[in-house]
Tab-separated table of C-alpha atoms in Angstrom:
chain	number	residue	atom	x	y	z
A	1	MET	CA	0.000	0.000	0.000
A	2	THR	CA	1.424	3.406	-1.001
A	3	LYS	CA	2.008	6.284	1.429
A	4	ASP	CA	-0.626	8.374	-0.363
A	5	LEU	CA	-3.235	5.632	-0.116
A	6	VAL	CA	-2.577	5.114	3.608
A	7	LEU	CA	-2.908	8.872	4.257
A	8	PHE	CA	-6.068	9.044	2.137
A	9	LEU	CA	-7.717	6.101	3.921
A	10	ARG	CA	-6.858	7.584	7.318
A	11	GLN	CA	-8.472	10.926	6.345
A	12	LEU	CA	-11.482	9.152	4.817
A	13	ALA	CA	-12.067	7.253	8.064
A	14	ARG	CA	-11.747	10.448	10.186
A	15	GLN	CA	-13.743	12.816	7.951
A	16	PRO	CA	-15.770	10.892	5.329
A	17	VAL	CA	-17.987	13.828	4.323
A	18	GLN	CA	-15.172	16.357	4.018
A	19	THR	CA	-12.902	13.970	2.134
A	20	SER	CA	-15.613	13.747	-0.561
A	21	ALA	CA	-13.762	11.160	-2.663
A	22	ILE	CA	-13.577	7.407	-2.726
A	23	VAL	CA	-10.010	7.165	-4.037
A	24	PRO	CA	-7.051	9.557	-3.936
A	25	SER	CA	-6.489	11.774	-6.997
A	26	SER	CA	-4.281	10.257	-9.672
A	27	THR	CA	-1.154	11.889	-11.069
A	28	PHE	CA	-2.860	12.110	-14.474
A	29	LEU	CA	-5.934	13.885	-13.070
A	30	ALA	CA	-3.788	16.328	-11.105
A	31	ARG	CA	-1.645	17.114	-14.158
A	32	GLU	CA	-4.738	17.790	-16.308
A	33	MET	CA	-6.443	19.941	-13.652
A	34	VAL	CA	-3.482	22.302	-13.246
A	35	ALA	CA	-2.516	22.489	-16.943
A	36	GLY	CA	-3.349	26.213	-17.103
A	37	LEU	CA	-0.981	27.204	-14.291
A	38	GLY	CA	2.594	28.384	-14.685
A	39	PRO	CA	5.358	30.578	-13.241
A	40	ASP	CA	3.339	33.752	-13.895
A	41	SER	CA	0.103	32.543	-12.292
A	42	GLY	CA	0.741	34.485	-9.081
A	43	ARG	CA	-0.766	33.296	-5.798
A	44	VAL	CA	-2.418	29.860	-5.994
A	45	VAL	CA	-4.593	28.561	-3.161
A	46	GLU	CA	-5.244	24.842	-2.873
A	47	PHE	CA	-8.065	23.813	-0.539
A	48	GLY	CA	-7.711	20.307	0.843
A	49	PRO	CA	-4.283	19.246	-0.447
A	50	GLY	CA	-4.870	15.772	0.983
A	51	THR	CA	-2.184	13.382	-0.270
A	52	GLY	CA	-0.368	16.102	-2.224
A	53	ALA	CA	-1.079	14.925	-5.795
A	54	PHE	CA	-2.286	18.368	-6.898
A	55	THR	CA	0.389	20.169	-4.871
A	56	ARG	CA	3.150	18.278	-6.667
A	57	ALA	CA	1.494	18.914	-10.047
A	58	ILE	CA	1.161	22.660	-9.305
A	59	LEU	CA	4.841	22.918	-8.390
A	60	LYS	CA	5.850	20.955	-11.520
A	61	ARG	CA	3.977	23.566	-13.588
A	62	GLY	CA	6.449	26.170	-12.295
A	63	VAL	CA	4.397	27.875	-9.579
A	64	ARG	CA	6.896	29.092	-6.986
A	65	PRO	CA	6.522	27.469	-3.535
A	66	GLN	CA	6.155	30.913	-1.918
A	67	ASP	CA	3.133	31.561	-4.210
A	68	LEU	CA	1.370	28.353	-3.170
A	69	VAL	CA	-0.969	28.439	-0.154
A	70	LEU	CA	-2.226	25.076	1.108
A	71	ILE	CA	-5.304	24.979	3.322
A	72	GLU	CA	-6.272	21.662	4.863
A	73	MET	CA	-9.298	21.848	7.085
A	74	ASN	CA	-10.639	19.123	9.310
A	75	LYS	CA	-13.628	20.115	11.429
A	76	ILE	CA	-13.157	19.096	15.037
A	77	ILE	CA	-16.193	17.539	16.670
A	78	ASN	CA	-14.974	17.352	20.297
A	79	TYR	CA	-12.958	20.115	21.917
A	80	ILE	CA	-12.427	21.996	25.167
A	81	PHE	CA	-13.689	25.575	25.525
A	82	PHE	CA	-12.433	27.646	28.468
A	83	ASP	CA	-14.584	30.767	28.871
A	84	GLY	CA	-12.275	32.488	31.357
A	85	LEU	CA	-13.702	30.823	34.458
A	86	LYS	CA	-15.101	27.424	33.486
A	87	ILE	CA	-13.967	24.577	31.261
A	88	HIS	CA	-16.623	23.147	28.938
A	89	PHE	CA	-16.261	19.838	27.104
A	90	VAL	CA	-17.980	20.520	23.790
A	91	THR	CA	-19.380	18.273	21.097
A	92	ASN	CA	-19.789	20.071	17.749
A	93	GLN	CA	-21.091	23.572	18.612
A	94	TYR	CA	-21.198	25.684	21.759
A	95	ASN	CA	-23.945	28.256	22.334
A	96	ASP	CA	-24.280	29.489	25.917
A	97	TRP	CA	-23.668	32.312	28.353
A	98	LEU	CA	-20.173	33.419	29.283
A	99	SER	CA	-19.262	33.019	32.959
A	100	SER	CA	-18.467	36.734	33.205
A	101	THR	CA	-19.034	39.991	31.329
A	102	ASP	CA	-15.585	41.216	32.365
A	103	PHE	CA	-13.208	41.344	29.383
A	104	SER	CA	-10.192	40.615	31.591
A	105	ILE	CA	-11.834	37.251	32.307
A	106	TRP	CA	-13.468	36.141	29.042
A	107	GLY	CA	-10.652	37.748	27.048
A	108	ASN	CA	-8.540	34.779	28.242
A	109	SER	CA	-10.912	32.245	26.714
A	110	TYR	CA	-9.471	29.553	24.510
A	111	VAL	CA	-10.280	26.417	22.570
A	112	GLU	CA	-8.072	23.371	22.984
A	113	VAL	CA	-7.797	20.265	20.815
A	114	ASN	CA	-5.173	17.568	21.410
A	115	ASN	CA	-2.891	19.992	23.303
A	116	LYS	CA	-3.244	22.594	20.522
A	117	MET	CA	-4.656	25.858	21.821
A	118	ILE	CA	-6.034	29.096	20.368
A	119	PHE	CA	-7.051	32.183	22.338
A	120	ILE	CA	-10.121	32.874	20.279
A	121	ILE	CA	-10.998	36.408	21.391
A	122	THR	CA	-7.518	37.846	20.977
A	123	GLU	CA	-5.636	35.748	18.420
A	124	ASN	CA	-5.709	37.074	14.820
A	125	VAL	CA	-9.433	37.923	14.866
A	126	LYS	CA	-11.212	39.025	11.689
A	127	THR	CA	-14.894	39.709	11.050
A	128	LEU	CA	-16.289	37.510	8.290
A	129	SER	CA	-17.576	40.405	6.202
A	130	THR	CA	-16.549	42.713	3.359
A	131	PHE	CA	-16.400	45.682	5.762
A	132	SER	CA	-12.647	45.537	6.356
A	133	HIS	CA	-10.922	42.152	6.081
A	134	PHE	CA	-12.309	40.380	3.002
A	135	ASN	CA	-13.530	41.190	-0.471
A	136	LYS	CA	-16.702	39.514	-1.761
A	137	GLU	CA	-14.824	36.827	-3.715
A	138	ASN	CA	-12.707	35.800	-0.692
A	139	LEU	CA	-15.764	35.834	1.562
A	140	ASN	CA	-17.608	33.545	-0.865
A	141	ILE	CA	-14.664	31.130	-0.893
A	142	LEU	CA	-14.601	31.036	2.915
A	143	ALA	CA	-18.389	30.606	3.046
A	144	LYS	CA	-18.187	27.566	0.755
A	145	GLN	CA	-15.247	26.132	2.640
A	146	TYR	CA	-16.940	26.411	6.056
A	147	GLU	CA	-20.534	25.812	4.874
A	148	LEU	CA	-21.729	29.330	5.723
A	149	ASN	CA	-24.248	31.581	4.006
A	150	ILE	CA	-23.767	35.163	2.778
A	151	LYS	CA	-26.176	38.039	3.380
A	152	GLU	CA	-26.013	41.670	2.283
A	153	GLU	CA	-26.893	44.642	4.486
A	154	ASN	CA	-26.370	48.216	3.272
A	155	GLY	CA	-23.800	47.149	0.690
A	156	ILE	CA	-21.757	45.042	3.146
A	157	TYR	CA	-21.696	41.253	2.812
A	158	TYR	CA	-21.608	39.076	5.930
A	159	ALA	CA	-21.112	35.360	6.463
A	160	TYR	CA	-23.675	33.747	8.735
A	161	THR	CA	-25.121	30.405	9.674
A	162	PRO	CA	-28.892	29.791	9.519
A	163	ILE	CA	-29.074	28.720	13.162
A	164	HIS	CA	-27.286	31.866	14.368
A	165	ASN	CA	-27.727	34.828	12.057
A	166	THR	CA	-28.358	37.795	14.351
A	167	ARG	CA	-24.726	38.724	14.952
A	168	GLN	CA	-21.681	38.757	12.718
A	169	LEU	CA	-19.283	35.855	12.781
A	170	GLU	CA	-15.611	36.226	13.646
A	171	ILE	CA	-12.749	33.990	12.586
A	172	SER	CA	-9.703	33.500	14.797
A	173	GLU	CA	-6.673	31.667	13.462
A	174	ASN	CA	-3.206	30.577	14.468
A	175	GLU	CA	-0.755	28.115	12.910
A	176	LYS	CA	-2.691	25.078	14.180
A	177	LEU	CA	-6.380	25.914	14.636
A	178	ILE	CA	-9.192	28.052	13.240
A	179	VAL	CA	-12.319	28.930	15.227
A	180	ILE	CA	-15.447	30.584	13.832
A	181	TYR	CA	-17.619	32.159	16.499
A	182	SER	CA	-19.868	35.064	17.462
A	183	ILE	CA	-20.130	37.037	20.689
A	184	ASP	CA	-23.475	38.545	21.660
A	185	GLY	CA	-24.796	40.801	24.380
A	186	GLY	CA	-26.304	44.155	25.242
A	187	ARG	CA	-23.754	46.692	26.446
A	188	VAL	CA	-21.101	44.030	27.053
A	189	PRO	CA	-20.537	40.517	25.652
A	190	GLU	CA	-22.762	38.073	27.508
A	191	SER	CA	-22.816	34.925	25.390
A	192	ILE	CA	-20.740	33.129	22.799
A	193	PHE	CA	-21.659	30.873	19.891
A	194	ILE	CA	-18.863	28.669	18.542
A	195	TYR	CA	-19.853	27.543	15.060
A	196	GLY	CA	-16.854	25.352	14.424
A	197	VAL	CA	-13.277	24.474	15.287
A	198	PHE	CA	-11.015	23.452	12.406
A	199	GLU	CA	-7.608	21.841	12.522
A	200	LYS	CA	-5.026	22.868	9.914
């Protein structure tokens, strides 16, 4: 059994829906799919590099390694959420009150998965909208990747999820994890909705 097949089968067993294939991509398929790329293509983003068949084909077409961005996302089903005072063992999504409305407390909140940690309120936070961080095309790509919807209000596009669409979603990212969440409240944050935790 080849290395690629072992890796593919492992990913298929862990994330059957996200893998969305029954066999790994062949060298021929990868070569044909990237035929239009070359040294002058600029930045190339590959979502779900998996076993690396497309990555190798992209590099063989002359795309410089520094112009290639690989994004591998695996949604985490079970994780730990620390809200500043209490630890919560979460399955899938978290939607509840924060233990405190004091920023110095909930500002220390984090998500942890297999000893990988991200401080979600303070670590590389961006609003999932076209207001400041994303253009419409990038927002659409992220919405497809994370199974979100897009709505427009006063010329600004926002990503949202049908079960939680009253507040804007934020994305927090470090080198190991990505968390999509929303904080809600009156004058101060009172509750948090964690849509998903994704492992890079």
